[in-house]
Each structure stands twice: as structure tokens, then as C-alpha cells.
Short mmCIF file of C-alpha atoms (C1' of nucleotides) in Angstrom, two decimals:
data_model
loop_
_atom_site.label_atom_id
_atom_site.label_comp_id
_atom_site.label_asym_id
_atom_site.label_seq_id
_atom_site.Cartn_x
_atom_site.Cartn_y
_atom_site.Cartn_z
CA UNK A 1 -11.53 -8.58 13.48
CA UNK A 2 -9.80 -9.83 16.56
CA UNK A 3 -9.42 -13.78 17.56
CA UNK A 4 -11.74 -13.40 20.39
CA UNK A 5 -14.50 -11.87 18.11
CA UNK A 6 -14.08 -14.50 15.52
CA UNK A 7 -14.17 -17.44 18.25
CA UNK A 8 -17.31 -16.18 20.27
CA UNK A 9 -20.65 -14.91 19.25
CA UNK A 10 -21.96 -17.37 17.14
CA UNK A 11 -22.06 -21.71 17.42
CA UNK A 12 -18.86 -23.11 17.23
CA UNK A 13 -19.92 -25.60 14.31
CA UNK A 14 -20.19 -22.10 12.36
CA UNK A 15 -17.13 -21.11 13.35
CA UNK A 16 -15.16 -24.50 12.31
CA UNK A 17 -17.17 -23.86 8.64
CA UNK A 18 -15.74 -20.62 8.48
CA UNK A 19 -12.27 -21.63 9.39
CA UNK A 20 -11.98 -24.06 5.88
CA UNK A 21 -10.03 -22.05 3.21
CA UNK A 22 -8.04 -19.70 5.96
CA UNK A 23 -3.96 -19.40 6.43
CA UNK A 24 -2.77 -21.02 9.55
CA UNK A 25 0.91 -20.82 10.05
CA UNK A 26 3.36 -21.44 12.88
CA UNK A 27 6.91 -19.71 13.13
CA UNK A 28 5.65 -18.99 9.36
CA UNK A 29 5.21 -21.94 7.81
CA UNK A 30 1.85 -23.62 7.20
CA UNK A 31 -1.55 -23.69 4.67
CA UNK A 32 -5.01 -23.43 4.13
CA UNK A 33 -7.30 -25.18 6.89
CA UNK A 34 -9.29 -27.79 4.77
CA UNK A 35 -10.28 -29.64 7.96
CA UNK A 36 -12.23 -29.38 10.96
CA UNK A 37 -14.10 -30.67 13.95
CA UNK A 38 -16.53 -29.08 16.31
CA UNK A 39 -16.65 -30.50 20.07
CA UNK A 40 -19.40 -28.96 21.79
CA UNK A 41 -19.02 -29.02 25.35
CA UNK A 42 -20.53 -30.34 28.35
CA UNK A 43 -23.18 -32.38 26.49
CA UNK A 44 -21.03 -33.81 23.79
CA UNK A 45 -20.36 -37.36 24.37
CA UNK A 46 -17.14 -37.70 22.36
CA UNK A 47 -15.61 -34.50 24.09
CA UNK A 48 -13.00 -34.15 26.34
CA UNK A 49 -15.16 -31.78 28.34
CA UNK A 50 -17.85 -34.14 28.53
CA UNK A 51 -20.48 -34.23 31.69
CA UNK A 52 -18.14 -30.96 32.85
CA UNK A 53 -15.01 -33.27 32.94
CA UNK A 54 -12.25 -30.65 34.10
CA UNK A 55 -8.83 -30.89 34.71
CA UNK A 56 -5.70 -29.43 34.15
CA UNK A 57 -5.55 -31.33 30.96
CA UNK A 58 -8.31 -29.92 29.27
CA UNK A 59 -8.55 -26.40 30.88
CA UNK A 60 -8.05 -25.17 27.30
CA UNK A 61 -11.54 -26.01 26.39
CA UNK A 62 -13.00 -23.66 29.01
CA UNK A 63 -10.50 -20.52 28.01
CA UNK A 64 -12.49 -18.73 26.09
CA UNK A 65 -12.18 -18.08 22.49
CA UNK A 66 -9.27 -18.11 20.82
CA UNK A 67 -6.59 -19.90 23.11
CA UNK A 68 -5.39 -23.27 22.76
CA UNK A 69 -5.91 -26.37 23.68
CA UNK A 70 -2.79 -28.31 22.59
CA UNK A 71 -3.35 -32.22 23.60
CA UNK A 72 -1.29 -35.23 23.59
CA UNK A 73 -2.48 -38.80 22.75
CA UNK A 74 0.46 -41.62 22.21
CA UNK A 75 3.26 -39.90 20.68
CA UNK A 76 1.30 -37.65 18.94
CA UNK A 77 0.10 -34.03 19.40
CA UNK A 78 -3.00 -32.44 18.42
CA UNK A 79 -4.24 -28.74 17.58
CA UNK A 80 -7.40 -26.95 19.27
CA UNK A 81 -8.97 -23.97 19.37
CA UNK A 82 -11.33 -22.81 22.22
CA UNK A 83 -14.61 -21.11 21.27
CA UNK A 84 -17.45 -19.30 22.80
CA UNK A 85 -16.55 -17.53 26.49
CA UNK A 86 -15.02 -18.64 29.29
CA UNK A 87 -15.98 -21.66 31.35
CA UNK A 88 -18.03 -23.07 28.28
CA UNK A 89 -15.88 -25.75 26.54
CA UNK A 90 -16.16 -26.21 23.20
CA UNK A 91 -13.94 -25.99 20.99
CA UNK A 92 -12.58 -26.86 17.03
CA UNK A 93 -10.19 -29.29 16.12
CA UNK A 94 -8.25 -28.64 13.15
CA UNK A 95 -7.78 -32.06 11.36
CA UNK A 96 -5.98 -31.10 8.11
CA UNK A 97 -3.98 -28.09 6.26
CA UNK A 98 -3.03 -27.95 2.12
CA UNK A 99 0.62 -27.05 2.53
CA UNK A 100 1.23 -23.42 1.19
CA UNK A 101 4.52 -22.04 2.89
CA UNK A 102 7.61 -23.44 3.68
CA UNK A 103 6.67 -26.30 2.25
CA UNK A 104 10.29 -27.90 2.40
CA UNK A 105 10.55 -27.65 6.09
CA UNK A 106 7.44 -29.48 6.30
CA UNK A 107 8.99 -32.53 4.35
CA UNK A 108 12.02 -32.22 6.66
CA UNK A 109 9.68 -32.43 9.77
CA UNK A 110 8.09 -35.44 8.20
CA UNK A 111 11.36 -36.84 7.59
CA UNK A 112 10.65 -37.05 3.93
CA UNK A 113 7.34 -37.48 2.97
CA UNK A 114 5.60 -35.53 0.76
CA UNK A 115 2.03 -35.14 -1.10
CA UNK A 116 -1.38 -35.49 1.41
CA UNK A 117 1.02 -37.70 3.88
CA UNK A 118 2.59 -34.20 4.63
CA UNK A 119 -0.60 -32.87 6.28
CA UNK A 120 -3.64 -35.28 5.94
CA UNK A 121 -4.49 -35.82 9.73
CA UNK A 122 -3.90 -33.76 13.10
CA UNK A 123 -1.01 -35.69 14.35
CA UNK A 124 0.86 -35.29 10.79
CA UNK A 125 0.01 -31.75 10.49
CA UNK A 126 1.44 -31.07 13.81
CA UNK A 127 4.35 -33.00 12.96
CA UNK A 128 4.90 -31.30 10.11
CA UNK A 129 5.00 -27.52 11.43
CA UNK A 130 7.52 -28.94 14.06
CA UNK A 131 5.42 -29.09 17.02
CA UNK A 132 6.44 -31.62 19.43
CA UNK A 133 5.31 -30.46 22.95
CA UNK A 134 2.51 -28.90 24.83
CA UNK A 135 4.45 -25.84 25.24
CA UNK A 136 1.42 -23.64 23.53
CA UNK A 137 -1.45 -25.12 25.34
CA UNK A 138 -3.36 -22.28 27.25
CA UNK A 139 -2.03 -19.80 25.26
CA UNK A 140 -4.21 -16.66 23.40
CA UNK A 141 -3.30 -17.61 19.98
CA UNK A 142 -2.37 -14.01 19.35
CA UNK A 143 0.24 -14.10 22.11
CA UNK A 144 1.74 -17.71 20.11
CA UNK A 145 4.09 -18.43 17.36
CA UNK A 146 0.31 -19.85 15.48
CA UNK A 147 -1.60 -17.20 13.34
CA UNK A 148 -4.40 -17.75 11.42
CA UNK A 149 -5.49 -14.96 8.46
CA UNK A 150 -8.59 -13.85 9.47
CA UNK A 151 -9.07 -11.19 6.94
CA UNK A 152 -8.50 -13.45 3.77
CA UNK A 153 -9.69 -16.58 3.01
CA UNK A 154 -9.93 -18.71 -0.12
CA UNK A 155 -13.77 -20.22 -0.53
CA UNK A 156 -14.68 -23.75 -0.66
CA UNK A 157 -16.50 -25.24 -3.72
CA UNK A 158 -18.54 -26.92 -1.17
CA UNK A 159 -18.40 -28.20 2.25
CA UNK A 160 -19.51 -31.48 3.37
CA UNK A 161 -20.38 -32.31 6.66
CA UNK A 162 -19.53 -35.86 8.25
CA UNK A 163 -19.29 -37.66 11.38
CA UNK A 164 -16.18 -36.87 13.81
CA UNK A 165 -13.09 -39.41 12.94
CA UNK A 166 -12.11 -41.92 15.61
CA UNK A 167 -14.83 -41.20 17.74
CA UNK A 168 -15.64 -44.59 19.29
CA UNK A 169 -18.98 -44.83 20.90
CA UNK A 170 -20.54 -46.48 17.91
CA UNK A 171 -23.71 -46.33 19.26
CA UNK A 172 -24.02 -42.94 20.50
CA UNK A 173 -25.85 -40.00 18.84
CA UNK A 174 -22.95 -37.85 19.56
CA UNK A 175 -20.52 -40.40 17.66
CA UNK A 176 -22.91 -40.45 14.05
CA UNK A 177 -23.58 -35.89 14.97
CA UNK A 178 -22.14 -34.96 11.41
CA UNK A 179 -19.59 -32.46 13.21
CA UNK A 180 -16.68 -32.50 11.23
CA UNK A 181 -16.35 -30.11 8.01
CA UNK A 182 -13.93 -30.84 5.20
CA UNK A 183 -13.64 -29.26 2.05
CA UNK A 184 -15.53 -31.11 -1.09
CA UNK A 185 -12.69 -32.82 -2.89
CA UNK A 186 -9.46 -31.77 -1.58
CA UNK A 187 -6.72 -33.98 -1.45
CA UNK A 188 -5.39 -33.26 2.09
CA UNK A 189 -8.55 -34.74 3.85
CA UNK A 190 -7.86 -37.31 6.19
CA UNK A 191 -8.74 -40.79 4.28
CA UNK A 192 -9.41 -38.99 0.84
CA UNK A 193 -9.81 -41.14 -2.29
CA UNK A 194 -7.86 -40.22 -5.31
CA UNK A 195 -11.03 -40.58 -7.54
CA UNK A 196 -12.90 -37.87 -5.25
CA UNK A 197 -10.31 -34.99 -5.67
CA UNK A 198 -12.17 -32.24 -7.90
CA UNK A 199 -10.48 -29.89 -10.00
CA UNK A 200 -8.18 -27.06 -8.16
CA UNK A 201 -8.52 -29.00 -5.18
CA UNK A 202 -12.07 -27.66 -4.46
CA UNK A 203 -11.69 -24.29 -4.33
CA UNK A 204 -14.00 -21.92 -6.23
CA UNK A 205 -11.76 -20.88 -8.99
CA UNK A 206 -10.34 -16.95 -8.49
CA UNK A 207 -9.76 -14.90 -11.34
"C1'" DG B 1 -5.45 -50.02 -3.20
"C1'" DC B 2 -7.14 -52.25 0.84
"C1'" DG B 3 -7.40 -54.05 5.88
"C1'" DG B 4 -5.45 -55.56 10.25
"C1'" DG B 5 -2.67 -54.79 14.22
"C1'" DG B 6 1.14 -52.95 17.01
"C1'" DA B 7 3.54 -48.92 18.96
"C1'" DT B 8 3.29 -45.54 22.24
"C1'" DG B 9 2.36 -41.05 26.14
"C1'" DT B 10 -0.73 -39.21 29.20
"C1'" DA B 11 -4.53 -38.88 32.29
"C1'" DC B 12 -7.57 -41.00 35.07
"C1'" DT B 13 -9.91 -45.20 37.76
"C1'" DG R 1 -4.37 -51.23 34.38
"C1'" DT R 2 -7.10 -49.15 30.69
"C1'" DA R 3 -8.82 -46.02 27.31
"C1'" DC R 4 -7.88 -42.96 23.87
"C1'" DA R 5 -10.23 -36.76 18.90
"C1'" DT R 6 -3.62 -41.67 15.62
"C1'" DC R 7 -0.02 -43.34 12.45
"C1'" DC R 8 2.62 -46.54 9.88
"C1'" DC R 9 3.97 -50.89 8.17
"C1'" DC R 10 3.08 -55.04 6.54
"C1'" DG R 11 0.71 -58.49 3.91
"C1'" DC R 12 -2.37 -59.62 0.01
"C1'" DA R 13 -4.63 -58.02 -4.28
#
DNA sequence: GCGGGGATGTACT
DNA sequence: GTACATCCCCGCA
């Protein structure tokens, strides 16, 4: 399966689902997506895209699937993926990766910290691969130094669905839609509890 | 372990 | 000038 299959063809919030428990690496170092968030387009409140908002900003979110959408806020950088075909913007946020490869690099990037603080949120995660620019945005990811394992992928215990993080508009449907997917009890979710990490992170167990 | 607040870049009014 | 799809440090427990 190519990236554009996986991206299109069915709704994005299945999509984000299905991207918990796969590889995602840059220049080779990385881990297993344990966090995502659906933005779904035109009528989603707390999207960029919302009400057909367009500019060269967020063009990513109307590539179609599979590019990026690679986003700055403060000093920080975050990581999209665009789904479904061109001109319809939506797209997944991934929040939060369990550290796998080239895991010492990672602490370097982070200038020393290690654990969930490695990886634990979307501006931390980008940190630690070594992103620091936009230099990726608009890119297929299958032209970029990003690759994500699509034909492996380790299976969540169980995935909760929860409202989006930092989305403001506390009164908004959109801001309470439960569209961001984590897995059930793994310690690299943003804001995770000690007391809620299950055994082998959440993972079904493999032989 | 928690809660509050400041730092800070970019796009848009 | 203002609003943000955030992070970190600092108090106080």
C-alpha cells in the first residue's frame, strides 16, 4: 500500500485510529505513533482550514493525502498529515511517538531529557527528531526524509477517544468533538498520569 | 504532584 | 495589535 491509498478513501478520523501503533521515523530515527488528532476541514471549527480559510500557510491541508503540512506556532513546530483528495482539507495531527530508534539522538535534541518529556506532545516530538523549520511542509511524504511503516504495525490494547488538546472555543461543539485518539495507557500521551500507564505500555502483548 | 503565567514566531485583521 | 492545534519553570504541597 502506497501513502496516497492509505490517506484517502475512507474518513480521516479512521485513518488517525489506524495510524496508533505504526513506525514514524525521520532521517531514521523515531517510534511508534501513540497519538493523534483528526481536523476535518471546512466545517471544523478548531481547524486551520475552517469556513475554507486558505492561504499559503495552510495549503498543506488541501494537498491531498499524504503530504505535509508542517506548521509553526511560537517557537515551536508541529507535524501534519493531509488526508482525503485534493482541495478537501483535513488532515491528522500527530501529537505523540514512544521513542524506538535512535533514541540517544533524541535526548541530545532535547538537550537532555529523557522518559515521556522526550516525546509527550507535538512540539517535543518535533524537537526531538531535530526538526526545526518548515523546510518539509508541502512535501509527498514519500519524497521526505519522514516515513511511516505502513505494512507493520503494533496493535493497541484499546483506543480511547477524547476531545482535541488546546482547542479553545470552550463552547463550541467542535471544541468537546472527541477527535483525538491516544493509545489506552501509554506513557507518552500528552498529560498522562503515572497511575493510568497499563502493563507493556498498552500494547496487546505479541508472542 | 499540581496549577499559574510568561516566553515567543507567524499569520492575519 | 492579537490570537494561537505549546512548553517550561517556578512556587506550594
Amino acid at each position: 500500500m502506497n501513502y496516497q491509498t492509505f490517506f484517502q478513501n475512507r474518513p480521516t478520523t479512521e485513518i488517525a485510529q489506524d495510524l496508533l501503533g505504526r513506525m514514524l521515523t525521520y532521517h531514521g530515527i523515531g517510534g511508534l505513533i501513540v497519538e493523534a488528532e483528526a481536523y476535518l476541514g471546512k466545517k471544523d471549527f478548531a481547524a486551520h482550514s475552517y469556513n475554507g480559510r486558505r492561504s499559503p500557510a495552510n495549503e498543506g491541508l488541501y494537498c491531498e493525502g499524504g503530504h505535509l503540512y508542517i506548521y509553526a506556532q511560537r517557537q515551536y513546530f508541529f507535524f501534519d498529515i493531509a488526508t482525503q483528495e485534493k482541495d478537501v482539507p483535513e488532515g491528522i495531527l500527530v501529537r505523540a511517538i514512544e521513542p524506538k530508534i535512535g533514541i540517544e539522538a533524541m535526548i541530545k535534541n532535547r538537550s537532555g531529557k529523557t522518559g515521556p518529556l522526550l516525546t509527550n506532545g507535538p512540539a517535543k516530538m518535533m524537537q526531538a527528531l531535530g526538526v526545526t523549520s518548515r523546510k518539509w511542509d508541502l512535501a509527498n511524504l514519500a519524497d521526505s526524509p519522514f516515513e511511516i511503516d505502513l505494512a507493520h504495525k503494533i496493535i493497541p490494547r484499546e483506543i480511547i477517544a477524547a476531545p482535541r488538546i488546546g482547542i479553545k472555543q470552550a463552547d463550541s461543539y467542535w471544541a468537546k468533538a472527541p477527535l483525538r485518539f491516544y493509545v489506552a495507557g501509554n506513557p507518552y500521551i500528552s498529560d498522562m498520569k503515572k497511575k493510568n500507564i497499563q502493563e507493556n505500555n498498552g500494547w496487546v502483548l505479541t508472542k
